[in-house]
Amino acid sequence: MSTHLPLRSLLHRQCLALPTSKRAFSTTPTLERNLSSTRKARQSDPVTIAVATRYQRGKASSSQNEEQIRDVRNLPDDIGLVPGTFVHAPMFPLTRFSLKNRIWYEWKWIRARLTSWYQLRRFRQEIGGKPNMFWFSRKNRQMLSQDAILKYKALYESFAKADFKTISALCASGVAKEFQTRLASRPAGVRMQWDVQGEPICKIVSNIAMPLELPGYESTGVHQVVFRIQSKQTLKLRESEEPRKKKDQDFASTSSDIVEYFVLQKQFIRGRAKGWKVFGFTDFSTPKSIEETEEYARKVNAYQAA
């Protein structure tokens, strides 16, 4: 049976225990109340084991700290959306705004665009090496959009096939763990096949970067690009892998355009660029999210200035 519904919506309804996160800010989970389960998770965490093995007893604490700073594996790849990220809402939600709120919203968008251009220029100067910021060249922006579409398709195809190895290679650690949790919640015996009809329409709606002030990590930062991807998706579900004698019947014949805001992130560590990773999904900016983002930006700036 097949249905013309977005993969995330269908999997959330039938196979997932957790809701889809918009990942507006950091996905670092809150501390668990159950201390025994926390200790157990730490004991089985390969990163924790590797760190404990490397830093054995007998070394001075200062020496351990220096080694930890030099080891890039201790640098997180998921720190949340860059403060100042603004995704302009489509026309329909804006029609509900009063004239005053609409003017306020458009002013915030213009201000965010100007700020992001300034941040990209500053980032390019501080990181060194003149990395491509994808701000003016139409050809470069089209190439990046094509890369986003390929990663978008690969992510959903891997998710449908329960191929966590590919998901882990495509994604930053935070969203990879989310997908791992959802795959673990999928009922046994369910088989899925995802497909997209035609070529998705992809447009860059946010482009922003931020240097990170971290001890021992000069010329380090993150570059994030948000894409608006519109597509028609099909998901086929089967309860087992055994071939059916009868032809599968359509579960639903509803076809709809799916719009998602897809985020790619590139890390720069000590001036060296890593490959683009899937940061996750977000949503368009609302007055409430704008206020939350501005408050978050103030806290980040205060922390870095301290």
Phi, psi and omega in degrees: 000147183226154180217142179269072181227155179297140183302314184297321181294316183291317179294324178297320183284324189254332192233352189246141177268340184252144177287159178289125181273136176280347177054047179292327178226197186300143180264014178299122185290155176289158181294136180285146179282332181278104185291327181295319179292327178295315179297321180297319180295321180293321181294331181265356181284119182298328179294316179298317180297318181296318180295317180296325180291319183291322185253078181276174178292153179109346178262145177292150181298324179295321178294320178297318180297319179296320180292321178296321179294320182289333184281112183292344178293341178274359180267119181293147178256008182223098181245012181095175176294143178298131177305136182100355177297126182228120177249112184296134181288153173294172189295320188300310179300329182289336180293342180275350181282149169288165181300319180297314180292326179293318178297317178300317181296314181294325177295318178298322180293314179299316180297320179295321179296314179296319179295319180295322177297318178297317181295322178296318179295315179296319180298315181299324180286320185283325182288322182085161180083358179050061179293155179286122181262356176056046183256326184242320185294116180295322180297315180295322179293323177293320178296319178293322178296321177296321177297321178296319179297317179298316179291323178299312179295314182298323180296311182291322177297318179293323178296317179295323181275359183060038180265085184289334179300315178291320178301316180297325179287331182277328196251157167292162189299322183297309181288330177298320178293324177297315179295323178298319178296319181290323177295322178294335180274354182288133179301142179295142177090351180277127178243139185228151175221118183257144177210156177239137181271120181073192180262126178300149175267123186235135180218136176284124181244350176205138181215111188211154180217158181210124172288148180251127179270089182237136180297129180085000182232073176287153179054048181237141179182186180228146177237122183237139178231130178256132180244138170266113184247122178247130183203168171247124187244150176230135178231122177258134182244139173224148180276343178207167180274352182294137180295139181273147178284327181256153179293137180298140178261148178294129177284324176206143183252029179274130179241131182213151176283134180250128178244124179225152179253108191256131187246126171251147182225140174237129177267144171240119182240114183052043176085353181259130182274137172263175182285163177293135177237152176284116177278329179139213181234152175224194180223169179290156185286139175239164178307320180293314181293329177296315179296319179295319180295319179295321177295318178297319179297321178298320180293319179296315180295321179294322180293316181289333179280342183289000000 
